[in-house]
C-alpha positions as a printed Julia matrix, in Angstrom:
677×3 Matrix{Float64}:
 74.89   67.79   88.42
 73.9    69.45   85.17
 71.35   67.14   83.62
 71.19   69.16   80.43
 74.15   67.27   78.97
 72.6    64.51   76.93
 75.81   62.5    77.11
 74.93   61.81   80.75
 71.59   60.22   79.99
 71.81   58.57   76.55
 73.1    55.07   75.98
 75.17   54.52   72.84
 73.15   52.93   70.04
 74.96   49.61   70.24
 74.21   49.38   73.98
 70.51   50.0    73.32
 70.46   47.26   70.7
 72.22   44.94   73.11
 69.56   45.49   75.79
 66.77   44.76   73.31
 68.51   41.67   72.01
 68.99   40.33   75.53
 65.32   40.91   76.35
 64.2    39.08   73.19
 66.57   36.2    73.89
 65.33   35.78   77.48
 61.7    35.73   76.37
 62.41   33.28   73.57
 64.05   30.84   75.99
 61.29   30.98   78.61
 58.8    28.09   78.85
 55.11   28.86   79.27
 54.88   30.36   82.75
 51.73   31.68   84.41
 51.59   34.76   86.61
 51.02   32.49   89.61
 54.15   30.52   88.8
 56.1    33.75   88.59
 54.86   34.76   92.04
 56.02   31.42   93.41
 59.47   31.69   91.89
 60.88   34.27   94.26
 63.9    32.07   94.96
 64.77   31.62   91.28
 67.03   34.48   90.11
 66.71   33.5    86.44
 62.93   33.71   86.55
 63.06   36.98   88.49
 65.33   38.54   85.87
 63.22   37.24   83.0
 60.11   38.52   84.7
 61.52   42.04   84.91
 62.79   41.97   81.33
 59.47   40.73   80.04
 57.65   43.63   81.7
 60.13   46.11   80.25
 60.0    44.7    76.75
 56.26   44.3    76.34
 54.95   47.77   77.4
 55.55   50.98   75.47
 53.2    53.94   75.6
 53.38   56.69   72.94
 52.78   60.38   73.65
 52.53   62.9    70.82
 53.65   66.51   71.08
 51.7    68.83   68.79
 51.22   72.58   68.5
 48.09   72.07   70.62
 49.93   70.3    73.46
 50.39   66.71   74.65
 48.24   63.71   73.77
 47.71   62.15   76.22
 49.08   64.45   78.89
 48.4    62.09   81.82
 49.17   58.38   81.49
 49.31   55.4    83.85
 51.86   52.63   83.3
 53.44   49.77   85.22
 57.0    49.54   86.51
 59.44   48.74   83.74
 57.39   50.33   80.99
 58.64   52.79   78.38
 57.12   56.1    77.35
 57.99   57.45   73.91
 57.42   61.16   73.25
 57.39   62.13   69.57
 57.49   65.73   68.39
 54.81   66.33   65.75
 54.78   70.08   66.37
 55.94   72.55   63.74
 58.77   73.75   66.0
 61.5    72.18   68.09
 60.71   71.25   71.68
 62.47   69.99   74.78
 61.18   67.8    77.64
 62.08   67.79   81.31
 60.87   64.86   83.42
 61.08   64.92   87.22
 61.1    61.81   89.46
 58.56   61.36   92.28
 58.57   64.06   94.97
 60.21   66.57   92.64
 58.32   69.84   92.37
 56.7    71.4    89.35
 55.72   74.34   91.55
 58.6    76.6    90.44
 57.38   76.21   86.88
 53.78   76.9    87.88
 54.91   80.0    89.73
 56.31   81.28   86.45
 52.93   80.71   84.76
 53.79   77.47   83.0
 50.62   75.46   82.32
 48.63   78.44   83.65
 49.25   81.21   81.13
 49.95   79.97   77.6
 53.01   81.23   75.83
 55.11   81.87   78.94
 58.8    81.43   78.18
 61.24   81.23   81.08
 64.44   79.34   81.73
 64.03   75.84   83.15
 64.79   75.8    86.91
 67.51   73.21   87.44
 68.47   72.58   91.06
 72.11   72.86   92.05
 71.7    70.61   95.11
 69.74   67.41   94.55
 68.62   65.23   97.5
 71.42   62.66   97.71
 69.15   59.65   98.13
 67.38   60.12   94.8
 68.45   57.32   92.47
 68.34   59.35   89.28
 66.72   62.21   87.42
 65.6    64.69   86.44
 65.87   63.85   82.75
 66.38   66.23   79.84
 65.4    65.1    76.35
 67.58   67.7    74.74
 66.26   69.53   71.68
 63.77   67.44   69.71
 63.35   68.47   66.09
 59.99   67.84   64.39
 59.73   64.08   63.87
 62.26   63.12   66.55
 61.42   60.98   69.61
 62.61   60.54   73.18
 62.18   57.33   75.22
 62.35   56.87   78.97
 62.1    53.64   80.97
 60.41   53.92   84.37
 61.67   51.46   87.01
 60.46   53.16   90.21
 56.86   53.7    91.3
 55.5    57.2    91.67
 54.13   60.2    89.81
 56.61   61.78   87.39
 55.82   65.38   86.44
 57.06   66.61   83.09
 56.7    69.59   80.81
 58.03   71.19   77.66
 60.49   74.03   77.87
 60.46   75.35   74.32
 57.85   75.13   71.59
 54.31   74.28   72.74
 54.01   75.03   76.48
 52.44   71.97   78.07
 52.75   69.73   81.13
 51.78   66.2    82.05
 52.17   63.35   84.51
 53.36   59.75   84.14
 51.9    57.65   86.97
 53.92   54.46   87.5
 52.32   51.59   89.43
 53.11   47.95   90.17
 54.21   45.8    87.26
 51.67   43.55   85.57
 53.39   40.27   84.71
 52.26   38.77   81.41
 51.93   35.07   80.69
 54.88   34.15   78.5
 54.46   31.37   75.92
 57.39   29.68   74.14
 58.23   30.78   70.63
 58.24   28.11   67.89
 61.71   26.7    67.54
 61.77   27.61   63.87
 60.99   31.27   64.51
 63.46   33.56   62.78
 65.5    35.83   64.98
 63.96   39.3    64.89
 65.94   41.89   63.01
 66.73   44.98   65.06
 65.91   48.17   63.16
 67.82   51.26   64.34
 65.78   54.37   65.12
 66.57   57.91   66.2
 65.03   57.26   69.61
 67.12   58.44   72.52
 67.19   55.89   75.36
 68.43   57.41   78.63
 69.78   55.46   81.55
 66.89   56.46   83.75
 66.73   53.67   86.28
 68.52   53.05   89.52
 67.85   50.15   91.83
 70.15   50.74   94.77
 68.98   49.16   97.99
 68.03   51.81  100.55
 69.88   51.91  103.84
 67.56   51.09  106.72
 68.13   53.02  109.91
 67.04   51.02  112.98
 64.74   52.57  115.55
 66.73   53.55  118.66
 66.45   50.79  121.21
 65.25   53.04  124.02
 62.43   54.66  122.1
 59.01   53.42  121.21
 58.65   52.03  117.71
 57.38   54.89  115.57
 53.95   54.62  114.06
 54.95   56.8   111.11
 55.64   54.9   107.93
 59.09   55.2   106.42
 57.81   56.68  103.19
 55.31   59.53  103.55
 52.32   59.51  101.23
 51.47   63.18  101.44
 50.64   63.43   97.77
 48.79   60.13   97.56
 51.54   58.71   95.35
 52.41   55.03   95.95
 56.14   54.62   96.39
 57.45   51.09   96.45
 61.06   51.26   95.35
 61.2    55.02   95.78
 61.85   54.45   99.48
 65.49   55.14   98.68
 64.49   58.74   98.05
 64.28   59.41  101.77
 66.92   57.33  103.54
 66.93   58.46  107.16
 70.66   58.03  107.67
 73.01   57.83  104.66
 75.72   55.24  104.81
 78.36   57.95  104.83
 77.16   59.13  108.23
 76.27   55.78  109.78
 79.77   55.2   111.1
 79.87   58.53  112.87
 76.63   57.88  114.69
 77.18   54.2   115.41
 80.72   54.11  116.74
 80.6    57.17  118.98
 79.54   56.4   122.53
 78.4    59.51  124.42
 80.0    60.19  127.74
 77.54   60.19  130.63
 76.47   63.74  131.52
 78.38   65.47  134.3
 75.62   66.69  136.56
 75.78   70.1   138.16
 73.6    71.42  140.97
 70.32   72.96  139.92
 69.76   76.58  140.86
 67.62   76.93  143.94
 65.2    79.6   142.73
 61.59   78.4   142.62
 60.43   77.08  139.25
 57.5    78.59  137.41
 54.56   76.15  137.63
 54.07   74.23  134.4
 50.74   75.29  132.88
 47.99   72.67  132.88
 46.1    70.97  131.34
 48.57   69.71  128.76
 46.2    70.29  125.81
 45.51   73.91  126.79
 46.77   76.8   124.67
 49.12   79.57  125.82
 50.48   82.73  124.26
 53.6    84.81  124.75
 55.9    87.19  122.91
 59.56   86.8   122.03
 61.71   89.07  124.21
 65.33   88.96  125.34
 66.36   89.23  128.99
 67.33   92.91  128.78
 63.94   93.84  127.33
 62.22   91.55  129.83
 63.81   93.47  132.69
 62.82   96.81  131.15
 59.24   95.82  130.28
 58.63   93.33  133.09
 55.51   95.04  134.47
 54.0    95.34  131.0
 54.76   91.71  130.14
 52.97   90.55  133.27
 50.02   92.82  132.56
 49.87   91.5   128.99
 49.64   87.91  130.3
 52.59   86.89  128.12
 53.79   83.41  129.12
 56.17   81.54  126.77
 59.33   83.13  125.39
 62.41   81.76  123.63
 66.1    81.59  124.56
 69.14   80.13  122.76
 71.75   77.93  124.43
 74.94   77.84  122.3
 77.42   75.05  123.01
 80.48   77.28  122.55
 79.06   80.0   124.82
 78.53   77.58  127.73
 81.38   75.06  127.45
 84.47   77.27  127.55
 88.01   76.0   128.07
 86.88   72.62  129.38
 84.48   74.16  131.92
 80.72   74.66  131.94
 79.92   78.31  132.53
 76.26   79.03  133.28
 76.49   82.56  134.66
 75.07   84.26  131.57
 72.25   81.84  130.79
 71.28   81.64  134.48
 71.0    85.41  134.61
 68.86   85.46  131.45
 66.5    82.73  132.6
 66.13   84.08  136.12
 65.32   87.56  134.77
 62.65   86.17  132.48
 61.15   83.94  135.14
 60.91   86.89  137.5
 58.46   88.35  134.97
 56.37   85.13  135.0
 57.72   84.07  131.6
 58.08   80.38  130.79
 61.38   79.98  128.92
 61.71   77.5   126.04
 65.27   76.8   124.85
 66.85   76.14  121.44
 70.0    74.04  121.97
 72.57   74.81  119.26
 75.63   72.73  118.33
 77.85   75.64  117.34
 80.78   77.43  118.84
 79.5    80.98  118.34
 76.04   82.42  117.81
 77.04   83.86  114.43
 77.94   80.58  112.72
 75.75   77.73  111.48
 75.63   74.44  113.35
 76.94   71.13  111.98
 77.1    67.53  113.15
 79.62   67.59  116.03
 83.01   66.06  115.39
 83.19   65.43  119.14
 79.81   63.74  119.48
 80.47   62.56  123.03
 81.44   66.05  124.12
 78.31   67.53  122.56
 75.98   65.02  124.22
 77.77   65.63  127.52
 76.98   69.35  127.05
 73.32   68.62  126.31
 72.89   66.38  129.34
 74.74   68.79  131.62
 72.68   71.77  130.4
 69.35   70.03  130.88
 70.33   68.78  134.34
 71.41   72.29  135.31
 68.12   73.83  134.1
 65.85   71.12  135.47
 62.86   72.69  137.2
 63.31   75.99  135.39
 63.02   74.92  131.75
 60.62   72.26  130.54
 60.82   72.59  126.74
 63.85   72.1   124.51
 64.27   72.38  120.75
 67.28   71.01  118.91
 68.58   73.9   116.76
 66.4    76.62  115.2
 64.95   76.28  111.68
 67.63   73.75  110.75
 65.99   73.37  107.33
 67.73   76.67  106.54
 71.35   76.29  105.46
 72.22   79.47  107.33
 71.26   77.67  110.54
 72.32   74.07  109.81
 75.27   73.7   107.41
 75.06   69.93  107.2
 72.85   67.22  105.72
 69.23   66.62  106.75
 70.11   63.03  107.68
 72.83   64.21  110.07
 70.43   66.62  111.76
 67.86   63.93  112.48
 70.54   61.5   113.58
 71.62   64.13  116.11
 68.0    64.74  117.14
 67.59   61.03  117.92
 70.68   61.03  120.13
 69.87   64.33  121.83
 66.32   63.17  122.59
 67.63   60.2   124.57
 70.19   62.37  126.36
 67.64   65.03  127.35
 65.2    62.44  128.64
 67.99   60.85  130.65
 68.76   64.18  132.31
 65.12   65.25  132.85
 62.47   62.71  131.99
 59.7    65.32  132.35
 61.27   67.68  129.79
 59.68   68.04  126.37
 61.87   67.68  123.26
 60.96   69.23  119.93
 62.35   69.52  116.44
 64.12   72.71  115.36
 60.92   74.36  114.16
 60.38   74.05  110.42
 60.61   77.46  108.81
 57.4    79.12  107.67
 58.6    79.44  104.07
 59.74   75.82  103.88
 56.5    74.44  105.3
 54.31   76.63  103.1
 56.16   75.5    99.96
 55.62   71.85  100.91
 51.91   72.53  101.41
 51.66   74.56   98.2
 53.28   71.79   96.2
 50.88   69.24   97.66
 47.93   71.47   96.77
 49.27   71.75   93.24
 49.72   68.0    92.83
 46.18   67.41   94.11
 44.79   69.72   91.42
 44.26   72.83   93.56
 46.44   74.96   91.31
 45.09   78.39   92.23
 45.34   77.66   95.96
 48.93   76.49   95.44
 49.86   79.64   93.55
 48.26   81.87   96.18
 50.13   80.21   99.03
 53.45   80.1    97.16
 53.16   83.75   96.21
 52.58   84.51   99.88
 55.82   82.71  100.7
 57.74   84.65   98.08
 56.51   88.0    99.41
 56.83   87.23  103.13
 59.91   85.04  103.51
 62.79   86.22  105.67
 65.14   83.41  104.54
 68.36   84.82  103.17
 69.91   81.84  101.37
 67.31   81.79   98.58
 65.99   84.57   96.39
 62.54   83.12   95.85
 61.67   85.72   93.25
 63.95   83.92   90.76
 63.04   80.64   89.13
 66.38   78.99   89.84
 66.48   79.94   93.51
 62.86   78.95   94.08
 63.68   75.6    92.52
 66.73   75.13   94.74
 64.66   75.97   97.81
 61.92   73.46   97.13
 64.39   70.67   96.35
 66.2    71.3    99.63
 62.89   71.2   101.48
 61.9    67.93   99.82
 64.95   66.19  101.23
 64.02   67.51  104.68
 60.26   67.12  105.13
 59.97   63.28  104.99
 62.56   62.99  107.74
 60.48   65.31  109.94
 57.65   62.82  109.59
 59.8    59.73  110.08
 61.58   60.97  113.22
 58.54   61.93  115.27
 59.56   59.25  117.76
 62.25   61.74  118.86
 59.75   64.56  119.4
 57.25   65.18  122.19
 55.71   67.98  120.13
 56.13   69.25  116.59
 57.3    72.86  116.31
 56.66   75.0   113.26
 56.9    78.72  112.52
 54.43   80.93  110.72
 54.98   84.33  109.11
 52.04   85.35  106.98
 48.45   86.58  106.88
 46.01   84.94  109.3
 43.82   83.56  106.49
 46.47   80.99  105.41
 47.36   79.69  108.88
 44.49   77.15  109.01
 45.49   75.74  105.6
 49.03   75.04  106.76
 48.04   73.72  110.19
 45.31   71.4   108.89
 47.66   70.07  106.25
 50.11   69.09  109.0
 47.33   67.04  110.57
 46.66   65.15  107.33
 47.13   61.39  106.89
 50.69   60.1   107.38
 52.0    63.49  108.47
 52.27   64.86  112.01
 50.62   63.03  114.93
 52.34   64.97  117.72
 50.99   68.06  119.54
 51.65   71.25  117.57
 53.47   74.36  118.83
 54.3    77.63  117.03
 57.39   79.23  118.55
 57.44   82.04  115.98
 54.15   83.65  114.94
 53.73   86.91  113.02
 52.53   88.55  109.84
 55.57   89.62  107.88
 54.69   93.12  106.68
 56.12   96.66  106.57
 56.12   98.9   109.62
 52.66  100.5   110.02
 52.68  104.06  108.69
 49.11  105.18  109.37
 46.37  104.67  111.94
 44.7   102.23  109.53
 47.95  100.27  109.29
 48.17  100.14  113.08
 44.61   98.81  113.29
 45.32   96.19  110.64
 48.46   95.1   112.52
 46.49   94.83  115.76
 43.74   92.8   114.1
 46.3    90.5   112.47
 47.93   89.95  115.86
 44.67   88.93  117.54
 43.5    86.8   114.6
 46.82   84.94  114.37
 46.61   84.12  118.07
 42.97   83.03  117.84
 43.63   80.88  114.79
 46.78   79.3   116.18
 45.0    78.35  119.4
 41.76   77.42  117.65
 43.59   75.11  115.24
 45.18   73.34  118.21
 48.71   74.79  118.51
 49.5    74.7   122.24
 52.46   77.02  122.81
 52.41   80.11  120.61
 55.11   82.79  120.71
 54.43   86.08  118.91
 57.45   87.42  117.03
 58.23   89.89  118.67
 57.39   91.99  121.7
 59.59   94.84  120.46
 59.85   95.87  116.81
 62.24   93.94  114.56
 62.54   96.68  111.99
 65.32   95.21  109.82
 63.19   92.11  109.19
 59.95   94.01  108.6
 58.32   92.52  111.69
 56.35   95.15  113.62
 56.14   94.19  117.28
 53.76   95.04  120.08
 55.81   97.9   121.52
 57.88  100.63  119.87
 61.03  101.38  121.83
 60.73  105.07  120.87
 57.04  105.78  121.52
 55.86  102.9   123.7
 52.88  100.53  123.34
 50.98  100.37  120.11
 47.41   99.23  119.5
 48.59   95.68  118.8
 49.73   95.34  122.43
 46.2    95.84  123.79
 44.83   93.33  121.25
 47.51   90.84  122.28
 46.87   91.37  125.99
 43.1    90.87  125.75
 43.5    87.76  123.58
 46.07   86.24  125.94
 43.88   87.06  128.94
 40.84   85.43  127.35
 42.5    82.34  125.83
 45.49   81.39  128.02
 44.74   78.04  129.63
 41.65   77.32  127.51
 41.13   74.16  125.48
 40.2    74.48  121.78
 36.93   72.67  121.09
 35.69   73.44  117.59
 35.99   75.46  114.4
 32.66   77.17  113.73
 30.81   77.24  110.43
 28.78   80.43  110.54
 28.6    81.26  106.85
 30.81   82.73  104.15
 33.29   85.33  105.33
 32.84   84.53  109.04
 35.61   82.93  111.11
 34.96   81.48  114.54
 36.47   79.16  117.15
 35.12   77.7   120.37
 37.28   77.29  123.51
 36.52   75.64  126.83
 37.26   77.68  129.95
 37.49   76.39  133.5
 33.84   77.45  133.74
 31.83   78.01  130.59
 32.82   78.57  126.98
 34.4    81.46  125.07
 34.02   82.01  121.32
 36.19   84.18  119.05
 34.48   85.66  115.99
 35.23   88.08  113.15
 34.09   88.58  109.57
 35.22   90.14  106.31
 32.28   92.54  106.57
 29.6    93.3   109.18
 27.01   90.54  109.32
 24.55   88.88  111.74
 25.07   85.25  112.74
 23.18   82.63  114.7
 25.54   81.28  117.38
 24.09   78.16  118.98
 25.44   78.24  122.52
 22.5    76.75  124.4
 22.1    80.03  126.26
 19.5    82.76  125.8
 22.05   85.54  126.26
 25.82   85.89  126.05
 28.44   88.45  127.05
 30.34   90.11  124.21
 33.75   91.68  124.75
 35.14   93.98  122.07
 38.85   94.49  121.42
 38.65   97.79  123.28
 37.62   95.85  126.4
 34.01   97.05  126.39
 31.35   94.45  127.22
 27.63   94.1   126.53
 24.92   91.46  126.65
 23.58   90.11  123.35
 21.23   87.53  121.87
 23.43   84.72  120.46
 20.85   84.0   117.75
 21.2    87.52  116.33
 24.82   88.33  116.98
 26.46   91.15  115.03
 30.01   90.32  113.88
 32.37   92.7   112.08
 35.97   93.02  110.92
 37.23   93.65  114.44
 37.34   90.35  116.4
 35.07   89.86  119.41
 34.94   87.43  122.32
 31.63   85.82  123.25
 31.37   84.28  126.72
 28.63   81.73  127.36
 27.82   79.94  130.62
């Protein structure tokens, strides 16, 4: 919807006067009622209506727009209050106000509120989250002396800014209503005369009751609250923003009864032992079955363990028959190289099309159950779809995806109770934009810009051109309708999967944010891990790529991600993802860095992040016997590593070892491993 058209948001003048007259009449007729009496009158509709009208009528907060900016720029009001912006600048201006959870980040990325005088076109999203009651709001052009009024009926933080004229931004923080004590007016009081003004009064409120999606009966009650509070913003009535299952999809999910899975015999080849303990970290590289067969010896020598495979509904269920010849061959080839296969299950007919909610839900769930039963003992991890936040992968609503995840989770567990079920893996770009927006809203503007710029330069998503304001805006709105459902539906996940393409330095920021309050409480796994950068052209580039590879692995494991799959073993040239091996010239330096890191850290348990001074990064891991530390620095320095031992063994990335004093340990740009008894 194009919210620029003022006809969509402005009540006719006579309607505005009617609202005011009704409010005055209700207040005039009320007896003296205390706040306590109001609280006790929940069953009295007349009092409830009067209470709301009283709050609306009695609170109006003015904001002035001058050549110097906004005064005040940040205000706190109660539900039902009005804010009146008046243009006292020497030029025309225009306001845009966004409801809670909307992003100002696209504007910040174009230097609004950071560099004065920036003039760019306002980013209006083409696809709004359907559950949002209303907004954003456009004041239209305000001439000097004109005003714009907005009534706020839903709690939350509303970001706003000016598009033309003085470049400025602000926030309206809306909290619970404060109910005044209303005293009766004298009976001989004259009726107030309504004086028309030029104030625009938009229809900015919506009070639709959110649809509540029940927790599936066969799953534990989730401990995640229905409305995430990532940004610290209270959201009482804004719950409707993130309805887990829209009413237009409820029928499809409620009336379909899945057929019981048709079980097929499990292949007899011996399963790869499941790595233990469950909180240990493991590393592998993405490779297809053909490459696995060709590089099998190297993969085993590199200690690569997890790898990823895709199971497409239309490729397996053909003409009414389940055909497992191809996927069996792929899995058996990979397992022969000691690879542990994790599988993305995709509800599509061909690998080249996007998935959608199945029209034959029973048939799809029959496929899922049959597949898992067939692979039992050979595959222990399943993901529903792959980066479904991307419209090129999931061409349906977020609510429909998570409805399908809930159903698939139950089906998979019924076929193999020991199997792990995970989400589709939230795309690196999507997750980083959510984190960047949260950093921005918390006041960490420069950190937000740095992370968002990283996304723009490293993304491999094709549906959005993040270098344009409009497309960046569309991307972040789409993500906002997705992320809260990831949090809410953790009861249908045994682990939370995310992907990361970027420099090692930003990985801890993203991972620690996931672990924040009211976010992810499941084990973390990174099924796609890489630094998105051009193909190395020089020896220095090759060294940097090798160091990035090792540091990404060390950080992923050190931050607690259990299963980590490097993207990829072979080069992915068209996506600017240099791998570990060049098909034309063979292994590159990054392969030896990967192999040593996997050898040292596979099966270890992350214990601590080390604080060894500015510019030094370090993690501690528990081995079966003793402890191993990973260390590197932005420049050569000496650190005091308290290990409890008088000497330690240092292993360089070349594989060389030497004994050192842990209290005077030299650390440089190239990572090292430090083994302590």
